[in-house]
Amino acid sequence: MSRKTKEGSTSEARARLLGTAVRIFYAEGIHSVGVDRIIEEAQVTRATLYRHFSGKEDLVLAYLHQADQGVRAQLASAQEGARSPDGKVRAVGRAIAEGIRSEGFRGCAFLNAAAEYPDPAHPIHQAVLAHRKWFLDMVTDLLAQVGDAPAEAAGRHFVMLRDGAMAAGCLSDAGLVTETFLEGVEGILQARSAS
């Protein structure tokens, strides 16, 4: 995704463009932000934008790629200290809860993007689906290590709890939302342990 300069490092202008887009797209929505504003706030020229991105759609895809990589790294890091399969599931739940309680939380970047790009064939919607498939597969694999029953339904249950918590977390008391979410994760683990 990233274009490199002759020296091999990511272009500073590209990084500014993407950083600006990430901040504004997440805070205000994708469709409501035009490239002129991103160019102005990133302090680059229009030619610089198009040298690094073929257009707004390419910039949005880079934004989602960066968000995807951030979530993957966050959840991998959260699991590092866990010693048991159920501890890894709890660690993932706690990391999600911390995100919901963080300052500036505006919901799930992927659910927000899907709402703005509802056509399942659109490349942006496809990027959202790819991220969600990874997340579902990761959670299902973790839950498969807890109990003996097939884990697919439990994985879908976890993802639905997460989706609800992400939506509710920016609409009401994030503390209550995350408490409820983590209780739901415990319920899934208890059901898996009893299987």
mmCIF file of C-alpha atoms in Angstrom:
data_model
loop_
_atom_site.group_PDB
_atom_site.id
_atom_site.type_symbol
_atom_site.label_atom_id
_atom_site.label_comp_id
_atom_site.label_asym_id
_atom_site.label_seq_id
_atom_site.Cartn_x
_atom_site.Cartn_y
_atom_site.Cartn_z
ATOM 1 C CA MET A 1 0.000 0.000 0.000
ATOM 2 C CA SER A 2 2.713 2.508 0.831
ATOM 3 C CA ARG A 3 4.827 4.130 -1.815
ATOM 4 C CA LYS A 4 8.477 4.590 -0.998
ATOM 5 C CA THR A 5 10.928 7.343 -1.856
ATOM 6 C CA LYS A 6 14.317 6.624 -3.453
ATOM 7 C CA GLU A 7 15.804 6.338 0.037
ATOM 8 C CA GLY A 8 13.297 3.596 0.900
ATOM 9 C CA SER A 9 11.376 5.462 3.595
ATOM 10 C CA THR A 10 7.689 6.280 3.374
ATOM 11 C CA SER A 11 7.150 9.750 1.944
ATOM 12 C CA GLU A 12 6.615 12.385 4.618
ATOM 13 C CA ALA A 13 3.906 14.006 2.481
ATOM 14 C CA ARG A 14 2.129 10.657 2.071
ATOM 15 C CA ALA A 15 2.294 10.086 5.810
ATOM 16 C CA ARG A 16 0.818 13.549 6.443
ATOM 17 C CA LEU A 17 -1.956 12.941 3.917
ATOM 18 C CA LEU A 18 -2.843 9.569 5.396
ATOM 19 C CA GLY A 19 -2.585 10.812 8.985
ATOM 20 C CA THR A 20 -4.881 13.722 8.186
ATOM 21 C CA ALA A 21 -7.349 11.471 6.369
ATOM 22 C CA VAL A 22 -7.367 8.951 9.220
ATOM 23 C CA ARG A 23 -8.104 11.652 11.781
ATOM 24 C CA ILE A 24 -10.810 13.412 9.796
ATOM 25 C CA PHE A 25 -12.490 10.359 8.237
ATOM 26 C CA TYR A 26 -12.819 8.722 11.645
ATOM 27 C CA ALA A 27 -14.047 11.849 13.421
ATOM 28 C CA GLU A 28 -16.413 13.195 10.766
ATOM 29 C CA GLY A 29 -17.180 10.449 8.262
ATOM 30 C CA ILE A 30 -15.814 9.694 4.832
ATOM 31 C CA HIS A 31 -18.398 11.246 2.514
ATOM 32 C CA SER A 32 -18.535 14.497 4.477
ATOM 33 C CA VAL A 33 -14.814 15.184 3.940
ATOM 34 C CA GLY A 34 -13.515 16.280 0.556
ATOM 35 C CA VAL A 35 -9.988 15.947 -0.773
ATOM 36 C CA ASP A 36 -9.568 19.736 -0.735
ATOM 37 C CA ARG A 37 -9.847 19.761 3.038
ATOM 38 C CA ILE A 38 -7.393 16.884 3.405
ATOM 39 C CA ILE A 39 -4.936 18.648 1.081
ATOM 40 C CA GLU A 40 -5.279 21.883 3.050
ATOM 41 C CA GLU A 41 -4.884 20.304 6.487
ATOM 42 C CA ALA A 42 -2.023 18.044 5.372
ATOM 43 C CA GLN A 43 -0.354 21.120 3.837
ATOM 44 C CA VAL A 44 0.377 19.485 0.497
ATOM 45 C CA THR A 45 -0.551 20.238 -3.088
ATOM 46 C CA ARG A 46 -3.215 18.479 -5.112
ATOM 47 C CA ALA A 47 -0.429 17.042 -7.294
ATOM 48 C CA THR A 48 1.173 15.545 -4.174
ATOM 49 C CA LEU A 49 -2.084 13.860 -3.211
ATOM 50 C CA TYR A 50 -2.425 12.309 -6.659
ATOM 51 C CA ARG A 51 1.233 11.298 -6.731
ATOM 52 C CA HIS A 52 0.582 9.118 -3.653
ATOM 53 C CA PHE A 53 -3.077 8.145 -4.105
ATOM 54 C CA SER A 54 -5.055 7.649 -7.323
ATOM 55 C CA GLY A 55 -8.015 9.465 -5.748
ATOM 56 C CA LYS A 56 -10.192 9.667 -2.663
ATOM 57 C CA GLU A 57 -11.207 6.002 -2.882
ATOM 58 C CA ASP A 58 -7.545 4.953 -2.803
ATOM 59 C CA LEU A 59 -7.018 7.208 0.225
ATOM 60 C CA VAL A 60 -10.037 5.648 1.974
ATOM 61 C CA LEU A 61 -8.662 2.162 1.252
ATOM 62 C CA ALA A 62 -5.315 3.210 2.750
ATOM 63 C CA TYR A 63 -7.175 4.546 5.812
ATOM 64 C CA LEU A 64 -8.972 1.217 6.263
ATOM 65 C CA HIS A 65 -5.736 -0.713 5.706
ATOM 66 C CA GLN A 66 -4.065 1.337 8.438
ATOM 67 C CA ALA A 67 -7.040 0.768 10.754
ATOM 68 C CA ASP A 68 -6.927 -2.967 10.013
ATOM 69 C CA GLN A 69 -3.224 -3.165 10.794
ATOM 70 C CA GLY A 70 -3.759 -1.193 13.992
ATOM 71 C CA VAL A 71 -6.512 -3.533 15.215
ATOM 72 C CA ARG A 72 -4.443 -6.617 14.371
ATOM 73 C CA ALA A 73 -1.436 -5.267 16.262
ATOM 74 C CA GLN A 74 -3.543 -4.148 19.241
ATOM 75 C CA LEU A 75 -5.234 -7.534 19.623
ATOM 76 C CA ALA A 76 -2.011 -9.498 19.105
ATOM 77 C CA SER A 77 -0.329 -7.375 21.768
ATOM 78 C CA ALA A 78 -3.275 -7.836 24.136
ATOM 79 C CA GLN A 79 -2.951 -11.616 23.891
ATOM 80 C CA GLU A 80 0.800 -11.720 24.568
ATOM 81 C CA GLY A 81 0.508 -11.807 28.342
ATOM 82 C CA ALA A 82 -2.345 -14.319 28.440
ATOM 83 C CA ARG A 83 -1.360 -17.822 29.539
ATOM 84 C CA SER A 84 -4.546 -19.714 28.698
ATOM 85 C CA PRO A 85 -6.989 -19.801 25.769
ATOM 86 C CA ASP A 86 -9.774 -18.230 27.846
ATOM 87 C CA GLY A 87 -7.279 -15.610 29.042
ATOM 88 C CA LYS A 88 -6.595 -14.694 25.406
ATOM 89 C CA VAL A 89 -10.307 -14.273 24.722
ATOM 90 C CA ARG A 90 -10.642 -12.073 27.823
ATOM 91 C CA ALA A 91 -7.599 -10.048 26.735
ATOM 92 C CA VAL A 92 -9.187 -9.409 23.338
ATOM 93 C CA GLY A 93 -12.408 -8.351 25.084
ATOM 94 C CA ARG A 94 -10.542 -6.003 27.429
ATOM 95 C CA ALA A 95 -8.638 -4.432 24.517
ATOM 96 C CA ILE A 96 -11.912 -3.774 22.711
ATOM 97 C CA ALA A 97 -13.400 -2.300 25.894
ATOM 98 C CA GLU A 98 -10.382 -0.008 26.332
ATOM 99 C CA GLY A 99 -10.855 1.256 22.780
ATOM 100 C CA ILE A 100 -14.525 1.997 23.418
ATOM 101 C CA ARG A 101 -13.629 3.934 26.581
ATOM 102 C CA SER A 102 -10.872 5.920 24.847
ATOM 103 C CA GLU A 103 -11.156 9.653 24.257
ATOM 104 C CA GLY A 104 -12.547 10.515 20.846
ATOM 105 C CA PHE A 105 -14.152 7.099 20.314
ATOM 106 C CA ARG A 106 -16.601 7.334 17.389
ATOM 107 C CA GLY A 107 -17.540 3.707 16.840
ATOM 108 C CA CYS A 108 -15.977 1.089 14.619
ATOM 109 C CA ALA A 109 -14.155 2.555 11.621
ATOM 110 C CA PHE A 110 -15.216 -0.472 9.567
ATOM 111 C CA LEU A 111 -18.899 -0.397 10.501
ATOM 112 C CA ASN A 112 -18.884 3.351 9.849
ATOM 113 C CA ALA A 113 -17.317 2.820 6.405
ATOM 114 C CA ALA A 114 -19.787 0.045 5.560
ATOM 115 C CA ALA A 115 -22.658 2.395 6.389
ATOM 116 C CA GLU A 116 -21.266 4.930 3.918
ATOM 117 C CA TYR A 117 -20.477 2.322 1.237
ATOM 118 C CA PRO A 118 -23.370 -0.175 1.415
ATOM 119 C CA ASP A 119 -22.786 -1.763 -2.025
ATOM 120 C CA PRO A 120 -21.220 -5.179 -1.261
ATOM 121 C CA ALA A 121 -19.295 -5.055 -4.554
ATOM 122 C CA HIS A 122 -17.627 -1.702 -3.812
ATOM 123 C CA PRO A 123 -13.883 -2.000 -3.022
ATOM 124 C CA ILE A 124 -14.321 -0.098 0.255
ATOM 125 C CA HIS A 125 -17.124 -2.421 1.365
ATOM 126 C CA GLN A 126 -14.952 -5.369 0.317
ATOM 127 C CA ALA A 127 -12.111 -4.050 2.525
ATOM 128 C CA VAL A 128 -14.553 -3.888 5.440
ATOM 129 C CA LEU A 129 -15.684 -7.465 4.802
ATOM 130 C CA ALA A 130 -12.069 -8.688 4.617
ATOM 131 C CA HIS A 131 -11.304 -7.122 7.994
ATOM 132 C CA ARG A 132 -14.456 -8.593 9.536
ATOM 133 C CA LYS A 133 -13.626 -12.050 8.155
ATOM 134 C CA TRP A 134 -10.168 -11.852 9.719
ATOM 135 C CA PHE A 135 -11.656 -10.756 13.052
ATOM 136 C CA LEU A 136 -14.326 -13.470 13.049
ATOM 137 C CA ASP A 137 -11.757 -16.133 12.123
ATOM 138 C CA MET A 138 -9.339 -14.937 14.835
ATOM 139 C CA VAL A 139 -12.008 -14.936 17.562
ATOM 140 C CA THR A 140 -13.431 -18.280 16.430
ATOM 141 C CA ASP A 141 -9.951 -19.845 16.489
ATOM 142 C CA LEU A 142 -9.404 -18.560 20.030
ATOM 143 C CA LEU A 143 -12.801 -19.823 21.182
ATOM 144 C CA ALA A 144 -12.169 -23.230 19.586
ATOM 145 C CA GLN A 145 -9.407 -23.683 22.169
ATOM 146 C CA VAL A 146 -11.966 -23.298 24.984
ATOM 147 C CA GLY A 147 -14.265 -26.327 25.231
ATOM 148 C CA ASP A 148 -14.872 -29.099 22.758
ATOM 149 C CA ALA A 149 -18.006 -27.988 20.873
ATOM 150 C CA PRO A 150 -17.676 -26.339 17.448
ATOM 151 C CA ALA A 151 -16.835 -22.664 17.927
ATOM 152 C CA GLU A 152 -18.422 -21.007 14.882
ATOM 153 C CA ALA A 153 -21.613 -19.909 16.660
ATOM 154 C CA ALA A 154 -19.634 -18.639 19.649
ATOM 155 C CA GLY A 155 -17.379 -16.643 17.305
ATOM 156 C CA ARG A 156 -20.376 -15.052 15.605
ATOM 157 C CA HIS A 157 -21.870 -14.302 19.047
ATOM 158 C CA PHE A 158 -18.647 -12.563 20.129
ATOM 159 C CA VAL A 159 -18.564 -10.467 16.939
ATOM 160 C CA MET A 160 -22.202 -9.449 17.388
ATOM 161 C CA LEU A 161 -21.537 -8.444 21.004
ATOM 162 C CA ARG A 162 -18.542 -6.431 19.846
ATOM 163 C CA ASP A 163 -20.535 -4.743 17.070
ATOM 164 C CA GLY A 164 -23.258 -3.778 19.528
ATOM 165 C CA ALA A 165 -20.733 -2.468 22.030
ATOM 166 C CA MET A 166 -18.969 -0.440 19.334
ATOM 167 C CA ALA A 167 -22.263 1.132 18.238
ATOM 168 C CA ALA A 168 -23.546 1.763 21.764
ATOM 169 C CA GLY A 169 -20.177 2.974 23.055
ATOM 170 C CA CYS A 170 -20.463 6.269 21.206
ATOM 171 C CA LEU A 171 -24.163 6.714 21.990
ATOM 172 C CA SER A 172 -24.325 6.142 25.737
ATOM 173 C CA ASP A 173 -22.214 5.596 28.841
ATOM 174 C CA ALA A 174 -19.107 3.802 27.596
ATOM 175 C CA GLY A 175 -18.441 2.388 31.069
ATOM 176 C CA LEU A 176 -21.804 0.634 31.217
ATOM 177 C CA VAL A 177 -21.493 -0.504 27.605
ATOM 178 C CA THR A 178 -18.082 -2.071 28.156
ATOM 179 C CA GLU A 179 -19.168 -3.661 31.434
ATOM 180 C CA THR A 180 -22.102 -5.282 29.625
ATOM 181 C CA PHE A 181 -19.855 -6.335 26.736
ATOM 182 C CA LEU A 182 -17.309 -7.975 29.052
ATOM 183 C CA GLU A 183 -20.116 -9.778 30.914
ATOM 184 C CA GLY A 184 -21.235 -11.119 27.540
ATOM 185 C CA VAL A 185 -17.708 -12.340 26.796
ATOM 186 C CA GLU A 186 -17.705 -14.139 30.157
ATOM 187 C CA GLY A 187 -21.038 -15.720 29.257
ATOM 188 C CA ILE A 188 -19.593 -17.034 26.005
ATOM 189 C CA LEU A 189 -16.571 -18.452 27.834
ATOM 190 C CA GLN A 190 -18.743 -20.104 30.487
ATOM 191 C CA ALA A 191 -20.903 -21.714 27.807
ATOM 192 C CA ARG A 192 -17.770 -22.923 25.987
ATOM 193 C CA SER A 193 -16.247 -24.328 29.199
ATOM 194 C CA ALA A 194 -19.457 -26.245 29.942
ATOM 195 C CA SER A 195 -19.428 -27.865 26.484
#
